[in-house]
PDB file of C-alpha atoms in Angstrom:
ATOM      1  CA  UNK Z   1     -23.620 -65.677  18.416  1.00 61.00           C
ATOM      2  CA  UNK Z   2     -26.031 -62.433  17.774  1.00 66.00           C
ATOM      3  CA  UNK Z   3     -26.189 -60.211  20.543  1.00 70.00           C
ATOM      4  CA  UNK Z   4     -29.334 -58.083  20.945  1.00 73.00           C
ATOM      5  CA  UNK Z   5     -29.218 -54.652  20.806  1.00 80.00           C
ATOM      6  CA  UNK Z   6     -31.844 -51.926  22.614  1.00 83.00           C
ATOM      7  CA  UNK Z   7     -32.415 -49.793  20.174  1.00 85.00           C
ATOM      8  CA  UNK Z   8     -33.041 -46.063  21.258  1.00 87.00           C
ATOM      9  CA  UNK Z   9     -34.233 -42.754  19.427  1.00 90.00           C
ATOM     10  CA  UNK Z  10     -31.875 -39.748  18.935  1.00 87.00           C
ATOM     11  CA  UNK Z  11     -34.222 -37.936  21.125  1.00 86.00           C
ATOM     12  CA  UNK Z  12     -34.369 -40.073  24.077  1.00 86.00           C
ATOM     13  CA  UNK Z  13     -30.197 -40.187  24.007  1.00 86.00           C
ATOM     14  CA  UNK Z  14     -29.972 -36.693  24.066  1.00 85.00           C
ATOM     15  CA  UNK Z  15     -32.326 -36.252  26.500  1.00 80.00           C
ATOM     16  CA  UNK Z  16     -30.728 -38.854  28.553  1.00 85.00           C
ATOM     17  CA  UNK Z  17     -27.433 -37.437  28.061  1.00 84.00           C
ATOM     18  CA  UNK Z  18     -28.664 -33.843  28.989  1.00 76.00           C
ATOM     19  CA  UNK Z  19     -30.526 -35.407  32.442  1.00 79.00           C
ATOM     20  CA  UNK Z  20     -26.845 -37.072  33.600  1.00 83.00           C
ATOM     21  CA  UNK Z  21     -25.010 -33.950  33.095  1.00 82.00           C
ATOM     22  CA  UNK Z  22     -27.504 -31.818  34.914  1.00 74.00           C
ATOM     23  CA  UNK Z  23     -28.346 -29.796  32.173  1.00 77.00           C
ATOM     24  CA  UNK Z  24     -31.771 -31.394  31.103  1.00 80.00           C
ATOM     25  CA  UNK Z  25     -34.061 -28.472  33.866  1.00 86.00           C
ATOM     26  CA  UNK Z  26     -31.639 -25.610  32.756  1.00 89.00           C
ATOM     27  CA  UNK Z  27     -32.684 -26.286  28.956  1.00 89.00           C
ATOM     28  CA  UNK Z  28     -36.097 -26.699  30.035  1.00 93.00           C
ATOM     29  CA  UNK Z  29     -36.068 -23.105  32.239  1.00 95.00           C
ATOM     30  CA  UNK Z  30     -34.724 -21.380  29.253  1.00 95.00           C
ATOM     31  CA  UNK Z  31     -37.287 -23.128  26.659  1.00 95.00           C
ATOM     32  CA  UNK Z  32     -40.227 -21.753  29.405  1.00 97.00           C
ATOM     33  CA  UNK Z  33     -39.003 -18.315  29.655  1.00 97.00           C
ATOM     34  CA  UNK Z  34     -38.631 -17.812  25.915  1.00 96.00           C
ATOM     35  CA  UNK Z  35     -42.473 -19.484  25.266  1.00 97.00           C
ATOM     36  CA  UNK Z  36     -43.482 -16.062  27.501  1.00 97.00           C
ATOM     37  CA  UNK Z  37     -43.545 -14.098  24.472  1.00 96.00           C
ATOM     38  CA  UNK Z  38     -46.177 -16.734  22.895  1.00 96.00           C
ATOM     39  CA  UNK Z  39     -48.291 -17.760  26.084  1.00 97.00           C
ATOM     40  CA  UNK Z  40     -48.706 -13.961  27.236  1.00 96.00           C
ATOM     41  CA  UNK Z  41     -49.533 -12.733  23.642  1.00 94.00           C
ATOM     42  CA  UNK Z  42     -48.171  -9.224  21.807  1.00 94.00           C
ATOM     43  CA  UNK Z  43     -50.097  -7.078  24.062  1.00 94.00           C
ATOM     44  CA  UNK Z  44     -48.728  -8.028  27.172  1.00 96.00           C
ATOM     45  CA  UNK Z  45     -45.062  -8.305  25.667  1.00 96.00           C
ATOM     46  CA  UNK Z  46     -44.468  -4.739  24.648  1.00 96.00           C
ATOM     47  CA  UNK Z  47     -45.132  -4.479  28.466  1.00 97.00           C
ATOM     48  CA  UNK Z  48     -42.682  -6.957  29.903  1.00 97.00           C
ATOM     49  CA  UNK Z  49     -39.058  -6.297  30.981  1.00 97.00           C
ATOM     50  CA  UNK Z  50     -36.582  -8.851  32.447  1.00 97.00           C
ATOM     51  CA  UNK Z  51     -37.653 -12.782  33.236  1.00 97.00           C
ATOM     52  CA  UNK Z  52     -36.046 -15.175  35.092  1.00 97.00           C
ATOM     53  CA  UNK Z  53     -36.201 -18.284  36.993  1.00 97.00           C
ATOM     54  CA  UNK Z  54     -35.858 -19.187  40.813  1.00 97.00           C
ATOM     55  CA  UNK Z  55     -36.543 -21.768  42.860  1.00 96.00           C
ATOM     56  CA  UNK Z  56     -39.577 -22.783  40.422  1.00 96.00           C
ATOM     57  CA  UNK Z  57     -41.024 -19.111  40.173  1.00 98.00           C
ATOM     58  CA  UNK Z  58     -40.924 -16.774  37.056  1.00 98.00           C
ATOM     59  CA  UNK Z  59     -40.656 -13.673  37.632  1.00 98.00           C
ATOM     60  CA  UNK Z  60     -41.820 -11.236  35.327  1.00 98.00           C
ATOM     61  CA  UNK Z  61     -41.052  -7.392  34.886  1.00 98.00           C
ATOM     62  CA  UNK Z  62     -43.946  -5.868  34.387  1.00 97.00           C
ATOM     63  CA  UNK Z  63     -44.118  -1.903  33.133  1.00 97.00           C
ATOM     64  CA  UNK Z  64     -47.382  -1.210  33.211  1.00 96.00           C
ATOM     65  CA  UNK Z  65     -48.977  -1.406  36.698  1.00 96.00           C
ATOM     66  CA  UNK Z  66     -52.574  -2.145  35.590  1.00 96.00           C
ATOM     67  CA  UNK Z  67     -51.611  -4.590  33.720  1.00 96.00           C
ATOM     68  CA  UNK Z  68     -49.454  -5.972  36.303  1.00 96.00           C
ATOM     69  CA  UNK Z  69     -52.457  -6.421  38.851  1.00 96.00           C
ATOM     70  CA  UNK Z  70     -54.735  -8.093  35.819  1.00 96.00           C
ATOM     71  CA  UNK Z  71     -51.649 -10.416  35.375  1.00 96.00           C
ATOM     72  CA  UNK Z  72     -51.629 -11.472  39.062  1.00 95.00           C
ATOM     73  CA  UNK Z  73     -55.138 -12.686  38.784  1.00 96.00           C
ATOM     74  CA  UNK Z  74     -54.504 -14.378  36.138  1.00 96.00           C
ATOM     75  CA  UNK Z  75     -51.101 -16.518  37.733  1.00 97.00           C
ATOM     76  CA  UNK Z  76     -52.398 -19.809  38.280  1.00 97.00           C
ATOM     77  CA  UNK Z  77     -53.659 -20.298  34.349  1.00 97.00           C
ATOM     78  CA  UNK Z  78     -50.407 -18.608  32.929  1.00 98.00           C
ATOM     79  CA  UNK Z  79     -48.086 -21.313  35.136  1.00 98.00           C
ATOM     80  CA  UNK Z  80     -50.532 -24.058  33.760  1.00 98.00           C
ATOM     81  CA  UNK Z  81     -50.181 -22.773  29.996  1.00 98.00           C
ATOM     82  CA  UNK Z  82     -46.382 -21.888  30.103  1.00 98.00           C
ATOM     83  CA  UNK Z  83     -45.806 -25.989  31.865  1.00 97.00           C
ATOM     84  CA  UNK Z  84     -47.840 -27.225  29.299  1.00 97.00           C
ATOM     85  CA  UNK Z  85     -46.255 -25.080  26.536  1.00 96.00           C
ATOM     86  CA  UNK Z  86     -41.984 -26.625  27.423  1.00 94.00           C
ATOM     87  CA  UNK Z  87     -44.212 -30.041  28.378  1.00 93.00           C
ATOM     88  CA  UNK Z  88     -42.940 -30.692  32.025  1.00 92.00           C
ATOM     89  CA  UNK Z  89     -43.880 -29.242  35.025  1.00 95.00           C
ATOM     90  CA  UNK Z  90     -40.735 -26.594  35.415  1.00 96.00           C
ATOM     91  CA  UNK Z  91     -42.790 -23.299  37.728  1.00 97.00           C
ATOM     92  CA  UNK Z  92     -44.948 -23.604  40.477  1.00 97.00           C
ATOM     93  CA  UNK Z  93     -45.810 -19.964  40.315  1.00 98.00           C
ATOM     94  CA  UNK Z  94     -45.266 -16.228  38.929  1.00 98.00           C
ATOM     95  CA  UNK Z  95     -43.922 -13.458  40.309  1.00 97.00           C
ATOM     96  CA  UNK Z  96     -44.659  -9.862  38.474  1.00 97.00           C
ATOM     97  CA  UNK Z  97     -42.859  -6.877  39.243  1.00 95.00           C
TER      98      UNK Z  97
END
């Protein structure tokens, strides 16, 4: 008798394992705050303090309030690029203060 097998990547097991543990959005919240540094660019890091996630919003710690205001104009691509940049849909928006 031969029994048939479903064969699965390494990747999907993990990421199964991680989603029935409740760890899978935590992971992805930390991978989206660290890609800040990348999707904002050097210019706009030396400016940013503290980030954290809550209830789907970043917020950002801006020091410079200029740049703060530019920023806020500029939410809705930043959410788009940072989602893109973990590959799931993890903010809705961006707080900067």
């Amino acid at each position: 008798m031969m029994f048939k097998r479903e064969v699965k990547s390494l990747a999907d097991i993990i990421a199964q394992c991680l989603r029935h543990d409740g760890l899978e959005t935590p992971l992805q919240e930390r991978r989206l705050v660290e890609a800040w540094d990348k999707v904002a660019g050097r210019g706009i890091v030396k400016y940013t303090g503290e980030k954290f996630i809550r209830n789907q919003t970043l917020f950002v710690k801006i020091l410079n309030p200029a740049l703060r205001a530019d920023l806020s104009m500029m939410r809705e691509r930043l959410v788009n690029n940072l989602n893109v940049e973990v590959g799931a849909r993890i903010i809705t928006d961006i707080k900067f203060f």
